[in-house]
Coordinates of C-alpha atoms and ligand atoms in Angstrom, one line a residue:
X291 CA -85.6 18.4 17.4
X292 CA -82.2 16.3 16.7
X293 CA -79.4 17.7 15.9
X294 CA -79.5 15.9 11.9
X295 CA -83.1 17.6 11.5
X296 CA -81.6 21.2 12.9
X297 CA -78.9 21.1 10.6
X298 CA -81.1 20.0 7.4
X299 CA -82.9 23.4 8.0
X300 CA -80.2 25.6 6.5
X301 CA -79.9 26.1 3.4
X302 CA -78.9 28.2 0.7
X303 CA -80.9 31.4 -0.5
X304 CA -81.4 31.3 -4.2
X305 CA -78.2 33.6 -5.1
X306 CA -76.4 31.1 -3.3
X307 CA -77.8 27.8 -5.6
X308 CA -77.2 30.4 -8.7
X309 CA -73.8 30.8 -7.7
X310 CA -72.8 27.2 -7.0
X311 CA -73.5 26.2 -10.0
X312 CA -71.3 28.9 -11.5
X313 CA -68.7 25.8 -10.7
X314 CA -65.5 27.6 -12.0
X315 CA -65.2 31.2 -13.1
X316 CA -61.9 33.1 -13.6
X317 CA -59.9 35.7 -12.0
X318 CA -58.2 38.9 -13.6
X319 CA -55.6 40.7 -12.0
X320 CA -54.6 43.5 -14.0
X321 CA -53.3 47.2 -13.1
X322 CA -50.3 49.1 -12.4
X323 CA -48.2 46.4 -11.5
X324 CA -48.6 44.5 -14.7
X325 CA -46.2 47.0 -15.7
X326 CA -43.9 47.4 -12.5
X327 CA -43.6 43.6 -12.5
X328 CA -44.5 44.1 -8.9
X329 CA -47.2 41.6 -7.1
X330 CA -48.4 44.6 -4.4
X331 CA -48.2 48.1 -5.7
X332 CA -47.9 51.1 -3.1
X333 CA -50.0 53.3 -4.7
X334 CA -47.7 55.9 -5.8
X335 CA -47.0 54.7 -9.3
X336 CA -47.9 57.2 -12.2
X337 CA -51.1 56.3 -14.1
X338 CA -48.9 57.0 -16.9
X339 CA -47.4 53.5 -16.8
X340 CA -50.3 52.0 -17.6
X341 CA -50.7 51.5 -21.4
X342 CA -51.5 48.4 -22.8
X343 CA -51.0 48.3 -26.5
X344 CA -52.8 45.1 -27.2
X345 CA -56.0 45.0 -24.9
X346 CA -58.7 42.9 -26.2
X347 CA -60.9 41.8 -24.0
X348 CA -62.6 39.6 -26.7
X349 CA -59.5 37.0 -26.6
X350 CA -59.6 36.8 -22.2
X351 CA -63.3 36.0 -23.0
X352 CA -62.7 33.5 -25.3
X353 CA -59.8 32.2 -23.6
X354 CA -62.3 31.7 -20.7
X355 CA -64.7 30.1 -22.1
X356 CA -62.8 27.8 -23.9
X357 CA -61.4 26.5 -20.4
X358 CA -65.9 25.6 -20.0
X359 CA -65.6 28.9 -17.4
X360 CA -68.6 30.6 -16.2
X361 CA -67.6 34.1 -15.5
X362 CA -64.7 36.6 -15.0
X363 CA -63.9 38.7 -11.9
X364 CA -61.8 41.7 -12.4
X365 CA -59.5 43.5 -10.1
X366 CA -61.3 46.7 -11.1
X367 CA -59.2 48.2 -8.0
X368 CA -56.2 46.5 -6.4
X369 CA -54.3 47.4 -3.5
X370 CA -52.6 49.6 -5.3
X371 CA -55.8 51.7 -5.7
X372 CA -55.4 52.8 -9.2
X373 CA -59.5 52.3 -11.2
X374 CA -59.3 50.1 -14.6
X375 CA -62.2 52.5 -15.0
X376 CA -62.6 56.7 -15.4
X377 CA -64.0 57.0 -11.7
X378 CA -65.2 60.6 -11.0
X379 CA -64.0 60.1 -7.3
X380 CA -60.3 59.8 -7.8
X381 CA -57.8 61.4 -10.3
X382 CA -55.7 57.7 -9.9
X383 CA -57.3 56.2 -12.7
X384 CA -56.9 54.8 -16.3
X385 CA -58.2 58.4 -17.6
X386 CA -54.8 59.8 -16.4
X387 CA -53.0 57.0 -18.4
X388 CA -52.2 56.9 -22.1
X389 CA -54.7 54.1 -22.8
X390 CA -56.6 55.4 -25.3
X391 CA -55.7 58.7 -24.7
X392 CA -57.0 58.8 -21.7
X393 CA -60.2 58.4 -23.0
X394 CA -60.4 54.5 -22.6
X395 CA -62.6 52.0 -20.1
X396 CA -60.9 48.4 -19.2
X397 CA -64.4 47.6 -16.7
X398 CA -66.9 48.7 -19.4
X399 CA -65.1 46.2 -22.3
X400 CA -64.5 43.6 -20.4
X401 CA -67.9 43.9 -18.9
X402 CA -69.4 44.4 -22.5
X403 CA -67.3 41.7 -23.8
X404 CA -68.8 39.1 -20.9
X405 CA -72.4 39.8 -21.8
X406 CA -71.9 39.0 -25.6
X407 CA -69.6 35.8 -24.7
X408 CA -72.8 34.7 -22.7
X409 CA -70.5 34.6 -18.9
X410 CA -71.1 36.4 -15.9
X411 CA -69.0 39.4 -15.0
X412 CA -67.9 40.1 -11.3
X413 CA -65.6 42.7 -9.7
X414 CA -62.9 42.8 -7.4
X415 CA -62.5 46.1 -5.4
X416 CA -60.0 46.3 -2.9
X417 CA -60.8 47.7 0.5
X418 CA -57.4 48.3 1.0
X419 CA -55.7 51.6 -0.8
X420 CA -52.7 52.6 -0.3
X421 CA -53.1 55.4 -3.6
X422 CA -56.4 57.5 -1.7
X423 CA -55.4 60.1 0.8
X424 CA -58.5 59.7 2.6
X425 CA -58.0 56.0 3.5
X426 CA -57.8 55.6 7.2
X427 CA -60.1 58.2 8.1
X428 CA -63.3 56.2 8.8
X429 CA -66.5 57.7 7.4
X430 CA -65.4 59.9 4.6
X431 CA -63.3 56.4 3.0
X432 CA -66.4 54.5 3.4
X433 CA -68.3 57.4 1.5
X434 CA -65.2 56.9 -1.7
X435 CA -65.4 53.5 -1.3
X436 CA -69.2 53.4 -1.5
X437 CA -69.5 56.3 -4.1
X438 CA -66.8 53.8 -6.4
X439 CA -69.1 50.5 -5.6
X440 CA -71.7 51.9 -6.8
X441 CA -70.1 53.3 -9.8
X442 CA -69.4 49.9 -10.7
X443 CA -73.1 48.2 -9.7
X444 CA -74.4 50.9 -11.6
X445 CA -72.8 51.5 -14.8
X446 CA -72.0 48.1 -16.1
X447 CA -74.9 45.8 -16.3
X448 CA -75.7 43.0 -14.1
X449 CA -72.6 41.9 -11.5
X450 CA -72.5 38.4 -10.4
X451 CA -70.0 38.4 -7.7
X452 CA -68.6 41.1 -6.0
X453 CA -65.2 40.1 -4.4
X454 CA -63.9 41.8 -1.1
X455 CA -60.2 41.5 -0.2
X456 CA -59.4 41.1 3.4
X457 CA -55.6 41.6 2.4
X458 CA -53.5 44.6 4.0
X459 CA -50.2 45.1 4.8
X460 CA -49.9 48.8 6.5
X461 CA -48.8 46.9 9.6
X462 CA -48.8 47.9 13.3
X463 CA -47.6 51.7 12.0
X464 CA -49.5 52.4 9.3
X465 CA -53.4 53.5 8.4
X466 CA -56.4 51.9 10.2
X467 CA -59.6 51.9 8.6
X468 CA -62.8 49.9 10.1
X469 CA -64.4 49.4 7.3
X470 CA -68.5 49.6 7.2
X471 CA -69.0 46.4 5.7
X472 CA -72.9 46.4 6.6
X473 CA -72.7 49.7 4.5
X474 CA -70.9 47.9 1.4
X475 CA -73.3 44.9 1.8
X476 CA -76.6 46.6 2.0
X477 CA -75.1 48.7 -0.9
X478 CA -74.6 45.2 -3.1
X479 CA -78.1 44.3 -1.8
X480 CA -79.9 47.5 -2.9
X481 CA -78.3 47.7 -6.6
X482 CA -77.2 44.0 -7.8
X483 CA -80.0 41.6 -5.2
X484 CA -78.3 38.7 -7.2
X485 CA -74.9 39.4 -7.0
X486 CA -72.7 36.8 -4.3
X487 CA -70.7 38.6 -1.9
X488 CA -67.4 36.9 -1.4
X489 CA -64.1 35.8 1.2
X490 CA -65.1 39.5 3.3
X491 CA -68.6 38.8 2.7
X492 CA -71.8 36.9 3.9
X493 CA -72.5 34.8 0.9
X494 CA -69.2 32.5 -0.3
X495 CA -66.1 32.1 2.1
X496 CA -63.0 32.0 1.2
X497 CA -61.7 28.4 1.2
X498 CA -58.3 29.3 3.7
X499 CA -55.7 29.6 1.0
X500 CA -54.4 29.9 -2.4
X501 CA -52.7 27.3 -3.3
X502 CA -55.3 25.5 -4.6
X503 CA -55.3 23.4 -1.6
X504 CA -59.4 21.7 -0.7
X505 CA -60.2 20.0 1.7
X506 CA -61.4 16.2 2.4
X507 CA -65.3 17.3 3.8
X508 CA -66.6 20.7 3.0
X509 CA -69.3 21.4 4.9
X510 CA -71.5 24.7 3.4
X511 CA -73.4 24.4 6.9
X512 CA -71.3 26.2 9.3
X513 CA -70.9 28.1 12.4
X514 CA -71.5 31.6 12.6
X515 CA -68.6 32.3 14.9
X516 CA -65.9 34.6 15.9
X517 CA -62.8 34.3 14.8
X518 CA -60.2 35.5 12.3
X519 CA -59.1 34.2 8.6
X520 CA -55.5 33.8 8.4
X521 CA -55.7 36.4 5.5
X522 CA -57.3 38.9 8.3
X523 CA -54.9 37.9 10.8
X524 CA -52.2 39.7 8.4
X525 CA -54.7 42.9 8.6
X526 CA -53.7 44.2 11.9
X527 CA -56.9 46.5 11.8
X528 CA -59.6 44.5 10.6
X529 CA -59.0 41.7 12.9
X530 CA -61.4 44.5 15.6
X531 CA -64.0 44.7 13.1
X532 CA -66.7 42.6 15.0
X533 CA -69.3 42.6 11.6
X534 CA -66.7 40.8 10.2
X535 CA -65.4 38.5 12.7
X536 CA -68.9 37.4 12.9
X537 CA -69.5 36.4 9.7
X538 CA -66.1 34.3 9.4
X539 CA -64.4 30.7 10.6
X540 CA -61.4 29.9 10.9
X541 CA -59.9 29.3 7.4
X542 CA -57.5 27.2 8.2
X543 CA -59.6 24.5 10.0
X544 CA -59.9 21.3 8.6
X545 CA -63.4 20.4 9.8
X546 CA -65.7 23.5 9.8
X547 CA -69.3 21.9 9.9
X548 CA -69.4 17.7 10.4
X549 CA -71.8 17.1 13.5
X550 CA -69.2 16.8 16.3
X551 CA -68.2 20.3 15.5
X552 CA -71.7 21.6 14.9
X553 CA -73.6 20.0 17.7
X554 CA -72.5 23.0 20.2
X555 CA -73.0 25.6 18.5
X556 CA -76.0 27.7 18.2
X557 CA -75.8 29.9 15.2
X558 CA -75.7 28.2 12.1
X559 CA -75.1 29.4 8.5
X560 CA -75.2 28.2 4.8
X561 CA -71.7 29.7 3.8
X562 CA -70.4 27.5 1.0
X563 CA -66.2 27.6 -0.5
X564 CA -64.6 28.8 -3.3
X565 CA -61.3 27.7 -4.0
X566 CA -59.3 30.7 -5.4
X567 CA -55.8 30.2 -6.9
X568 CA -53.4 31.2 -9.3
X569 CA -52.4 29.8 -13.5
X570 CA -49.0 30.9 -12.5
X571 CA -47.0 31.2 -9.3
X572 CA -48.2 35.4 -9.1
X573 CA -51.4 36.8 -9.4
X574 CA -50.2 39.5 -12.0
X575 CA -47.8 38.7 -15.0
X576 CA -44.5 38.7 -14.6
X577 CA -42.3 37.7 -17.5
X578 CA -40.4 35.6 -16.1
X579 CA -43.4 33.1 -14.9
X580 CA -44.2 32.6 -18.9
X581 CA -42.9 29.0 -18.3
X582 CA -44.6 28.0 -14.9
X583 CA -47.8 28.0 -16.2
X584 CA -49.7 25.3 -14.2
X585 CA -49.8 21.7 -15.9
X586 CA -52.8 20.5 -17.2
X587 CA -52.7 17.6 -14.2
X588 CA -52.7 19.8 -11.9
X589 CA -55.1 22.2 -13.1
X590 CA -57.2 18.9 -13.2
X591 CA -56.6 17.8 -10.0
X592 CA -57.1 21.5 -8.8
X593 CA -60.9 21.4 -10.3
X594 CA -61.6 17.5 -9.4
X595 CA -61.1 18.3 -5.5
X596 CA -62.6 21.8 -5.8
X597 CA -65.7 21.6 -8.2
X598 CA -65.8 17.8 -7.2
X599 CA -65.7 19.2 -3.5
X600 CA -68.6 20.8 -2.8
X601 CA -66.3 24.1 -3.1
X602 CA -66.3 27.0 -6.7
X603 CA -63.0 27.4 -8.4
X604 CA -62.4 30.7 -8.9
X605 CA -58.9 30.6 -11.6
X606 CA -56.6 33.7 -11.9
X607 CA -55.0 34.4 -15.5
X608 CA -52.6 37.9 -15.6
X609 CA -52.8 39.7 -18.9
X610 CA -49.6 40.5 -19.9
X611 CA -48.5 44.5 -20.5
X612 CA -49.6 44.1 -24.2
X613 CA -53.2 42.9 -22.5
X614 CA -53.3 40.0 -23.5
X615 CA -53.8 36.4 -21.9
X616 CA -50.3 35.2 -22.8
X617 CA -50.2 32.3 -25.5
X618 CA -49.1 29.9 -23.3
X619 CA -51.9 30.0 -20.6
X620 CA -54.0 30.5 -23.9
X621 CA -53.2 26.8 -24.9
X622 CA -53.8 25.7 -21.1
X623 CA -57.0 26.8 -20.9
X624 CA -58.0 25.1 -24.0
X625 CA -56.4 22.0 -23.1
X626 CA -58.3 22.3 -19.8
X627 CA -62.2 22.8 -21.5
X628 CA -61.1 19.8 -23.9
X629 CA -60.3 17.5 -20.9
X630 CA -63.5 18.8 -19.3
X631 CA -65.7 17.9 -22.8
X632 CA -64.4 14.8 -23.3
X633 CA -64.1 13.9 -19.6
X634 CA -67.1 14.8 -19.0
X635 CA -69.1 14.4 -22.3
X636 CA -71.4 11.3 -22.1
X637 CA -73.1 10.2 -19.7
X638 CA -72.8 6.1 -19.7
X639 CA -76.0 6.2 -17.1
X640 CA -78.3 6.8 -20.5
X641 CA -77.9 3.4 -21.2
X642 CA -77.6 1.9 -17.6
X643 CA -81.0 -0.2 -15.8
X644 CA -81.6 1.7 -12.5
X645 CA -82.7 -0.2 -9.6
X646 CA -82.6 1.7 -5.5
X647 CA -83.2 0.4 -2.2
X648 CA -85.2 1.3 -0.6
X649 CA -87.0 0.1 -3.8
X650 CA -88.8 3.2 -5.7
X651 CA -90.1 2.7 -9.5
X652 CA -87.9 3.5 -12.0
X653 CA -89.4 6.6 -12.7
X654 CA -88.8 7.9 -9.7
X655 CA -85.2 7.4 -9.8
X656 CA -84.7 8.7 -13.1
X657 CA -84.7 12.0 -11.8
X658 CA -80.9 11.3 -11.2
X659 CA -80.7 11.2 -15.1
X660 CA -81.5 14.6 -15.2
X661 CA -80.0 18.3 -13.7
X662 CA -82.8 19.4 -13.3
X663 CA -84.4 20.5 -10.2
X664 CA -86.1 17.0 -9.5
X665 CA -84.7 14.7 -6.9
X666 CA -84.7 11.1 -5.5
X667 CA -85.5 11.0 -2.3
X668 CA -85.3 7.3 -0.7
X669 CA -88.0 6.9 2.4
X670 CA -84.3 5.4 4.1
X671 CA -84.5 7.8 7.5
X672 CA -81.6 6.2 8.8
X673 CA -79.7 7.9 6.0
X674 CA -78.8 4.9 3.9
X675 CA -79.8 4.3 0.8
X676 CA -78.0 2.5 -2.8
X677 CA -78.7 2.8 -7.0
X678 CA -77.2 0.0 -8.8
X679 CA -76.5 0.4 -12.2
X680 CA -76.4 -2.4 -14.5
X681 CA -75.2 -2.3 -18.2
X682 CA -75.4 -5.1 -21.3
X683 CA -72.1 -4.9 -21.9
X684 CA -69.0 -4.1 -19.7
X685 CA -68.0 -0.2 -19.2
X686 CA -64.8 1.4 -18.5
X687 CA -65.3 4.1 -15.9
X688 CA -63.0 6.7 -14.5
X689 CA -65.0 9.4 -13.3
X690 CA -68.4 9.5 -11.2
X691 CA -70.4 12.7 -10.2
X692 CA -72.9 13.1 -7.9
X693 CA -75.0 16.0 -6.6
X694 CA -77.5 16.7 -3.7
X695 CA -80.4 18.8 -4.1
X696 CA -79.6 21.5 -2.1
X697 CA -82.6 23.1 -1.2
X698 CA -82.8 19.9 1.3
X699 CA -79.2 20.9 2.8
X700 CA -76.7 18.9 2.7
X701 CA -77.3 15.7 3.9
X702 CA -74.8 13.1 3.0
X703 CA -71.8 12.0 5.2
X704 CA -70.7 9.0 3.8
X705 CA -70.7 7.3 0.8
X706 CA -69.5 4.0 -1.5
X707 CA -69.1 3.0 -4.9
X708 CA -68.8 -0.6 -5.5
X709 CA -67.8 -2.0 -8.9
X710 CA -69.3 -5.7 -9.5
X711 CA -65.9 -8.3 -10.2
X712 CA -66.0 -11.6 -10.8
X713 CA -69.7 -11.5 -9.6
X714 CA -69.0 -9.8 -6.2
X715 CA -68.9 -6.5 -5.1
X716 CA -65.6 -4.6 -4.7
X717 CA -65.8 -1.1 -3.3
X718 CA -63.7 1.4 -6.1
X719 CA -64.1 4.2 -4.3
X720 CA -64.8 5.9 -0.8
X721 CA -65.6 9.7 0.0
X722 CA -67.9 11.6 2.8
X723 CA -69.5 15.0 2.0
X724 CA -70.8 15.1 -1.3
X725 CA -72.7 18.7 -1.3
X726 CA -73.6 20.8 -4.8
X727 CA -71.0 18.4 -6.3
X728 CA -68.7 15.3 -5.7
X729 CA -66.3 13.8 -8.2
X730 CA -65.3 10.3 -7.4
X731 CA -62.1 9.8 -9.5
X732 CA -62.0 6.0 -10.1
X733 CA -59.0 3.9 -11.7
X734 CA -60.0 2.8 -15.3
X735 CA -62.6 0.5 -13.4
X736 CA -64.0 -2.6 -15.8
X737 CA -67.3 -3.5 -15.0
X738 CA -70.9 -4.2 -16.4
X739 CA -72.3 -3.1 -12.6
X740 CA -72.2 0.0 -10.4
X741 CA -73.2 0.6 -7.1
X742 CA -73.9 4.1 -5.1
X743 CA -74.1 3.4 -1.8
X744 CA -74.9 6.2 0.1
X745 CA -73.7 4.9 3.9
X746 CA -74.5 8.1 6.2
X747 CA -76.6 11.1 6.1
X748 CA -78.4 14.0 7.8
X749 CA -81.4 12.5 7.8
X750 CA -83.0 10.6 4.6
X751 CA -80.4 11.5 1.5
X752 CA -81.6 13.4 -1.8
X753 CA -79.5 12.6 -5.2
X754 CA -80.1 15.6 -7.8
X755 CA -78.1 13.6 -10.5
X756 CA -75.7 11.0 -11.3
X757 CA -72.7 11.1 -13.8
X758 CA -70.3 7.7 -14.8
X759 CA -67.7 9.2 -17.2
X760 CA -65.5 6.7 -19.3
Ligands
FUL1001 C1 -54.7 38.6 -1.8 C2 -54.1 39.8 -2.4 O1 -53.2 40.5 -1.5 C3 -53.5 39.4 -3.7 O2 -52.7 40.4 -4.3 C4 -54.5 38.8 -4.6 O3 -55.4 39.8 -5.0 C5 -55.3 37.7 -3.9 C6 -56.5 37.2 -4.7 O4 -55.8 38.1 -2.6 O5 -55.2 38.8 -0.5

């Protein structure tokens, strides 16, 4: 077997493809710290600090989905370890705080407030606790941190995503806990099968930082190898914890799977990236951040590398202590979903002619039209393959997307777009990977004729669609 048709055997299971095309889903950090204007709590702060006056989870959900988001992960725990929700394993929860009298439930409204907006809902539970005593002590944590997972996979309808935090600071001195993470997984497994397992976790890695930073080629075919995240490398103790090492790469590498890197290694895994980052410079609300919400270019730029990147974009909003998304990352998000309708609104290859080569009828291209799960696949085994695209009258494009199918891998390695000019070809834009999704951003290009040339690939390439955007 070569090495192109080893690598073409892995691919994703179908929680995987679900979640990929989740695209971009926010983050919600919200607890204790909202109110102590603190980023990391230490887990001695009074549940009695904890009172928003405001909360309404119907405005984050329709703030969210405004912005053309999928779903909404909540930091149900933090590090702080105090539970958004009445846990019966812990007195450091929101039932202790003045919220509602004590008699109030953050998880179950936002979860209930999710399934009527029609998004998924995820959760966040921090491994890390520096509020519960028993923390530290092996088997008996992993029984409090099990008994709360499963309060959460069991009581609040169907979980999307559950996201584990490698994050902990206790430093050389302080607590070490392995943590069972088979345990939690086969926990996920047994109560939410569809649920994605994230950054500490088998099914979406994290992407190495969190600045919004992508990179040029990611690669969702990848070793299985040992080594650390940089976000574990701060967490003294879990750097030991073999299950984990083994299910990680090195976060901070800029080429994870292209074949040079790949063609040693022995264990492969589909292990696609999310891009995880921040509205504003924290991940809670501070007051004084109101004004550094993220501009809209950037936010764009964010999601064109990220979602156009083969990666998710996973974007964190902080409610403010009224619980609220603040007004101004309110109007963000809105400007955001806008950009992405109009952006992304008509598709100018409705009223293109579509001809490939290697030739194939029209119908059989036309699949690209469609996101469906139908594919073309050109008989081109060296891997290179073209779709021209020829209009009556001349088009002004800025954006193109393209997508693999893939339940055939990912397969492309290089690619070209060629604009025809003064009846030659001039090549507009250049990328390599393109994965679940590429976005080629173009520059206002003027032209009657496109060309997709796909230059490289694993094998014979697969196109699942094909987007021009004015
Ligand atoms: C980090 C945490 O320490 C931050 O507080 C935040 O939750 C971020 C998403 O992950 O590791």
């Amino acid at each position: 077997m070569t090495l192109d048709e080893r690598l073409i055997k892995i691919i994703p299971d179908e929680r995987q493809i679900r979640f990929q095309q989740t695209e971009f889903y926010a983050f919600v950090h919200f607890t204790v710290n909202t109110f102590t204007d603190k980023e990391w709590g230490d887990g001695t702060e009074s549940p009695e600090i904890f009172n928003p006056t405001d909360f309404d989870a119907e405005q984050w959900v329709s703030a969210i989905e405004s912005a053309g988001m999928k779903g909404l992960i909540l930091t149900c725990k933090h590090h702080d370890g105090f539970c958004l929700w009445p846990s019966n394993y812990t007195d450091h929860t929101i039932a202790a705080s003045p919220y509602k009298g004590g008699k109030g439930d953050i998880v179950g409204e936002v979860a209930a407030a999710c399934r009527r907006g029609g998004i998924g809902f995820g959760v966040y539970l921090s491994p890390w606790d520096r509020n519960q005593p028993l923390y530290g002590t092996g088997k008996p944590y992993d029984d409090y941190f099990v008994a709360q997972l499963t309060e959460l996979l069991t009581q609040y309808g169907e979980v999307f995503s559950v996201w584990f935090d490698g994050a902990c600071g206790e430093g050389p001195n302080g607590k070490k806990q392995y943590y069972d993470w088979e345990r939690y997984y086969e926990t996920i497994r047994h109560l939410q099968p569809d649920a994605c397992i994230h950054v500490c976790g088998p099914d979406i890695r994290w992407c190495g930082n969190e600045a919004g930073d992508t990179r040029e080629s990611e690669w969702s075919v990848v070793p299985r190898r040992t080594a650390d995240t940089e976000k574990v490398a701060s967490a003294s103790q879990q750097t030991d914890d073999v299950s984990f090492r083994q299910r990680t790469i090195r976060a901070g590498d800029q080429d994870l799977g292209s074949r040079a890197i790949l063609k040693d290694e022995t264990e492969l895994i589909w292990y696609p990236a999310e891009v995880n980052t921040s509205i504003r410079p924290g991940w809670f609300w501070h007051e004084s951040e109101n004004d550094q919400v993220r501009p809209l270019n950037k936010l764009i730029d964010i999601y064109e590398k990220s979602v156009g990147g083969n990666a998710t974009f996973l974007l964190n909003i902080p409610p403010t202590r009224e619980g609220l998304f603040h007004e101004n990352d309110v109007a963000r998000l809105r400007e955001f979903g806008d950009y992405l309708r109009t952006g992304y609104g008509a598709n100018l290859l409705d009223s293109a002619a579509l001809t490939a080569s290697p030739a194939a009828p029209e119908h059989e291209i036309a699949c690209v039209r469609t996101k469906d799960e139908t594919y073309y696949l050109p008989a081109a085994e060296d891997g290179a393959a073209e779709i021209a695209l020829r209009w009556e009258s001349p088009q002004t494009i800025r954006r193109v997307v393209l997508m693999e199918q893939l339940l055939c891998s990912q397969r492309v390695e290089r690619f070209a777009i060629d604009a025809e000019q003064d009846n030659t070809w001039k090549t507009v834009s250049e990328g390599t990977i393109i994965g679940h999704k590429r976005i080629a951003v173009l520059d206002d290009v003027h032209t009657t004729a496109l060309r997709i040339r796909i230059l490289d690939a694993r094998v014979a390439p697969t196109l699942r669609f094909l987007g021009i955007y004015a």
